[in-house]
């Protein structure tokens, strides 16, 4: 079946540091890939997405590229801020059927000033 | 638009009690989902619905029932709560479109504690 694996957390960085959160997936066919973010006490919000190989999703300074050859969708940001502290989830969804999301386990990110 | 709302925000139950979680969306979305979030495990799909009057099992359906009598509402029921159902429950709805525009919108969550 389909699955998503994220790097283990938690991750703690200083403000303005470079961020990478690794995500790899296993899927049949060509799923769409997503990064969701969950701020403390809130639900999940879509951060960015990509729907085909070599697509790059971007939002709020975050980027991720759909790499079919390595089945990866790593999240990056060049200079993190304290306000980026949150839990980040990588997910995939199948093209057909009910568009069910399959999530990674989440990575808690803390940015210190 | 309120988006996706969930009721209640927090609840404490005793083992064996029953309750219903309500999810409502005002975006006219066809698809709705219930997930549970547990530490270190991400979100797992409990049940989902692809339209009014239809429901289907997800990855972890045991101990839960659902109903979708109205398009805007999706109810999650626990008939006899167990401590293993202590979790945070999220509802989501889906806006369908051309491939690349599928987006699930999430509610704020319901925190459930079963003693």
Short mmCIF file of C-alpha atoms in Angstrom, two decimals:
data_model
loop_
_atom_site.label_atom_id
_atom_site.label_comp_id
_atom_site.label_asym_id
_atom_site.label_seq_id
_atom_site.Cartn_x
_atom_site.Cartn_y
_atom_site.Cartn_z
CA UNK A 1 0.00 0.00 0.00
CA UNK A 2 0.87 3.66 -0.07
CA UNK A 3 3.02 5.10 2.71
CA UNK A 4 4.96 8.22 3.66
CA UNK A 5 8.09 8.41 5.79
CA UNK A 6 9.36 11.63 7.32
CA UNK A 7 12.58 12.38 9.11
CA UNK A 8 12.46 11.87 12.83
CA UNK A 9 11.91 14.90 15.00
CA UNK A 10 11.90 17.04 16.90
CA UNK A 11 14.04 19.53 15.02
CA UNK A 12 15.37 22.63 16.77
CA UNK A 13 17.03 25.45 14.84
CA UNK A 14 18.08 29.02 15.39
CA UNK A 15 16.35 31.86 13.61
CA UNK A 16 17.62 32.41 10.04
CA UNK A 17 18.98 28.86 9.77
CA UNK A 18 18.40 26.70 6.70
CA UNK A 19 15.71 24.06 7.06
CA UNK A 20 15.34 20.67 5.42
CA UNK A 21 12.71 18.13 6.44
CA UNK A 22 13.05 14.89 4.51
CA UNK A 23 10.07 13.03 3.12
CA UNK A 24 10.00 9.88 1.02
CA UNK A 25 7.02 7.94 -0.20
CA UNK A 26 5.92 4.58 -1.54
CA UNK A 27 3.00 4.56 -3.91
CA UNK A 28 1.51 2.89 -6.93
CA UNK A 29 1.08 5.20 -9.85
CA UNK A 30 1.73 8.92 -9.59
CA UNK A 31 0.21 10.44 -6.49
CA UNK A 32 -0.10 14.11 -5.66
CA UNK A 33 2.20 15.19 -2.82
CA UNK A 34 1.50 17.68 -0.06
CA UNK A 35 3.02 19.41 2.92
CA UNK A 36 0.60 20.40 5.67
CA UNK A 37 1.47 22.54 8.69
CA UNK A 38 -0.13 22.46 12.12
CA UNK A 39 0.43 25.44 14.39
CA UNK A 40 -0.02 24.93 18.14
CA UNK A 41 -3.64 24.31 19.06
CA UNK A 42 -4.89 24.47 15.50
CA UNK A 43 -5.93 22.15 12.68
CA UNK A 44 -3.89 21.37 9.61
CA UNK A 45 -3.35 23.89 6.84
CA UNK A 46 -2.10 23.15 3.37
CA UNK A 47 1.38 24.61 2.98
CA UNK A 48 2.22 23.52 -0.56
CA UNK A 49 1.63 20.75 -3.05
CA UNK A 50 2.90 19.21 -6.30
CA UNK A 51 1.04 16.96 -8.66
CA UNK A 52 3.60 15.58 -11.09
CA UNK A 53 7.28 14.76 -11.37
CA UNK A 54 9.65 17.75 -11.24
CA UNK A 55 6.88 20.08 -10.10
CA UNK A 56 7.98 22.50 -7.38
CA UNK A 57 5.48 23.63 -4.78
CA UNK A 58 6.19 26.84 -2.89
CA UNK A 59 4.54 29.05 -0.29
CA UNK A 60 5.68 31.42 2.49
CA UNK A 61 9.33 30.83 1.57
CA UNK A 62 9.00 27.04 1.77
CA UNK A 63 9.71 24.86 -1.26
CA UNK A 64 9.51 21.18 -2.15
CA UNK A 65 10.21 19.40 -5.44
CA UNK A 66 8.46 16.22 -6.56
CA UNK A 67 11.32 13.80 -7.31
CA UNK A 68 10.01 10.66 -8.94
CA UNK A 69 13.43 9.04 -9.34
CA UNK A 70 14.11 9.20 -5.59
CA UNK A 71 10.43 9.11 -4.52
CA UNK A 72 11.04 12.16 -2.37
CA UNK A 73 9.40 15.49 -1.56
CA UNK A 74 11.77 17.22 0.85
CA UNK A 75 10.67 20.49 2.45
CA UNK A 76 13.18 23.38 2.47
CA UNK A 77 13.34 26.96 3.61
CA UNK A 78 16.34 29.21 3.33
CA UNK A 79 15.88 31.27 6.49
CA UNK A 80 13.45 30.16 9.17
CA UNK A 81 11.63 32.42 11.60
CA UNK A 82 10.29 31.86 15.10
CA UNK A 83 6.80 31.94 13.61
CA UNK A 84 7.62 28.79 11.58
CA UNK A 85 7.58 26.71 14.77
CA UNK A 86 4.93 24.06 14.12
CA UNK A 87 4.42 20.41 13.22
CA UNK A 88 4.91 19.62 9.53
CA UNK A 89 3.25 16.68 7.80
CA UNK A 90 4.13 15.21 4.45
CA UNK A 91 1.24 13.44 2.71
CA UNK A 92 0.18 11.88 -0.56
CA UNK A 93 -3.13 11.27 -2.20
CA UNK A 94 -4.17 8.96 -4.96
CA UNK A 95 -5.47 10.37 -8.19
CA UNK A 96 -8.50 8.16 -8.35
CA UNK A 97 -11.30 7.37 -5.99
CA UNK A 98 -11.93 9.23 -2.77
CA UNK A 99 -8.69 11.24 -2.69
CA UNK A 100 -7.73 9.79 0.66
CA UNK A 101 -4.67 11.35 2.27
CA UNK A 102 -1.87 9.18 3.64
CA UNK A 103 0.27 11.07 6.15
CA UNK A 104 3.77 10.79 7.46
CA UNK A 105 4.22 10.82 11.22
CA UNK A 106 4.90 14.55 11.40
CA UNK A 107 8.01 16.52 12.33
CA UNK A 108 7.92 19.04 15.15
CA UNK A 109 9.99 22.11 14.36
CA UNK A 110 11.06 24.63 17.00
CA UNK A 111 12.84 27.84 16.04
CA UNK A 112 14.72 29.68 18.76
CA UNK A 113 15.34 33.45 18.54
CA UNK B 1 -17.57 31.28 5.29
CA UNK B 2 -16.85 29.40 8.50
CA UNK B 3 -15.07 26.63 6.59
CA UNK B 4 -14.96 23.37 8.55
CA UNK B 5 -16.18 23.47 12.13
CA UNK B 6 -16.15 20.74 14.78
CA UNK B 7 -18.19 20.28 17.93
CA UNK B 8 -17.22 19.88 20.73
CA UNK B 9 -13.67 21.17 21.10
CA UNK B 10 -12.88 19.00 24.10
CA UNK B 11 -14.62 16.15 25.88
CA UNK B 12 -13.89 13.74 28.70
CA UNK B 13 -15.67 10.37 28.68
CA UNK B 14 -15.70 7.39 30.95
CA UNK B 15 -15.06 3.95 29.49
CA UNK B 16 -18.26 2.58 27.99
CA UNK B 17 -19.96 5.93 27.45
CA UNK B 18 -21.09 7.00 24.02
CA UNK B 19 -20.83 10.28 22.18
CA UNK B 20 -21.12 11.88 18.77
CA UNK B 21 -18.68 14.31 17.21
CA UNK B 22 -20.15 16.74 14.71
CA UNK B 23 -18.39 18.12 11.68
CA UNK B 24 -19.98 20.80 9.52
CA UNK B 25 -18.76 22.49 6.36
CA UNK B 26 -20.29 25.37 4.45
CA UNK B 27 -18.26 25.03 1.25
CA UNK B 28 -20.61 22.61 -0.53
CA UNK B 29 -17.88 19.98 -0.63
CA UNK B 30 -18.79 16.47 -1.73
CA UNK B 31 -16.14 14.53 0.15
CA UNK B 32 -15.68 14.50 3.92
CA UNK B 33 -13.26 12.62 6.18
CA UNK B 34 -12.62 11.78 9.81
CA UNK B 35 -9.03 11.33 11.01
CA UNK B 36 -7.47 10.65 14.36
CA UNK B 37 -4.11 12.05 15.38
CA UNK B 38 -1.93 10.21 17.85
CA UNK B 39 1.62 11.11 18.97
CA UNK B 40 4.27 9.88 16.56
CA UNK B 41 1.74 8.41 14.14
CA UNK B 42 0.54 11.29 12.04
CA UNK B 43 -3.11 11.31 11.04
CA UNK B 44 -4.95 8.10 10.24
CA UNK B 45 -8.20 7.89 8.33
CA UNK B 46 -11.16 6.49 10.29
CA UNK B 47 -14.08 6.82 7.85
CA UNK B 48 -14.92 8.94 4.87
CA UNK B 49 -17.84 9.90 2.69
CA UNK B 50 -18.00 10.69 -1.02
CA UNK B 51 -21.46 12.17 -0.88
CA UNK B 52 -24.69 12.52 1.05
CA UNK B 53 -25.94 9.16 2.24
CA UNK B 54 -22.67 7.32 1.55
CA UNK B 55 -19.88 6.30 3.94
CA UNK B 56 -16.87 4.01 3.76
CA UNK B 57 -14.21 2.62 6.08
CA UNK B 58 -10.74 4.03 6.27
CA UNK B 59 -7.59 2.65 7.84
CA UNK B 60 -8.77 2.46 11.48
CA UNK B 61 -12.59 2.15 11.52
CA UNK B 62 -13.09 -0.25 14.45
CA UNK B 63 -15.09 1.18 17.33
CA UNK B 64 -16.51 4.06 15.28
CA UNK B 65 -19.59 4.65 13.19
CA UNK B 66 -20.43 7.55 10.90
CA UNK B 67 -23.38 9.08 9.16
CA UNK B 68 -23.78 11.62 6.36
CA UNK B 69 -27.48 12.42 6.30
CA UNK B 70 -26.91 15.94 5.02
CA UNK B 71 -24.22 17.05 2.61
CA UNK B 72 -22.83 19.64 4.99
CA UNK B 73 -22.60 17.40 8.06
CA UNK B 74 -20.52 14.33 8.87
CA UNK B 75 -21.04 12.70 12.26
CA UNK B 76 -18.59 10.40 14.03
CA UNK B 77 -20.01 8.17 16.75
CA UNK B 78 -18.39 6.19 19.53
CA UNK B 79 -20.90 3.67 20.84
CA UNK B 80 -18.79 2.42 23.77
CA UNK B 81 -15.71 4.52 24.35
CA UNK B 82 -12.39 2.87 25.25
CA UNK B 83 -9.16 4.44 26.56
CA UNK B 84 -7.51 3.53 23.24
CA UNK B 85 -9.81 6.08 21.60
CA UNK B 86 -8.18 8.93 23.50
CA UNK B 87 -6.96 11.08 20.65
CA UNK B 88 -7.41 14.29 18.73
CA UNK B 89 -10.02 13.94 15.99
CA UNK B 90 -9.93 16.01 12.84
CA UNK B 91 -12.58 16.37 10.21
CA UNK B 92 -11.78 17.45 6.67
CA UNK B 93 -13.65 18.19 3.49
CA UNK B 94 -12.47 18.16 -0.09
CA UNK B 95 -12.87 20.59 -2.91
CA UNK B 96 -12.68 18.62 -6.12
CA UNK B 97 -11.30 20.08 -9.28
CA UNK B 98 -8.91 19.37 -12.07
CA UNK B 99 -5.94 17.26 -11.06
CA UNK B 100 -3.68 19.53 -9.10
CA UNK B 101 -6.40 21.46 -7.38
CA UNK B 102 -7.52 18.81 -4.90
CA UNK B 103 -7.31 20.36 -1.45
CA UNK B 104 -8.58 19.00 1.84
CA UNK B 105 -9.68 21.62 4.34
CA UNK B 106 -9.37 20.70 8.00
CA UNK B 107 -11.38 21.62 11.05
CA UNK B 108 -9.74 22.76 14.32
CA UNK B 109 -10.00 19.33 15.97
CA UNK B 110 -11.76 17.71 18.92
CA UNK B 111 -9.65 16.55 21.80
CA UNK B 112 -11.15 13.43 23.42
CA UNK B 113 -10.00 11.87 26.67
CA UNK B 114 -11.43 8.49 27.68
CA UNK B 115 -10.83 7.53 31.29
#
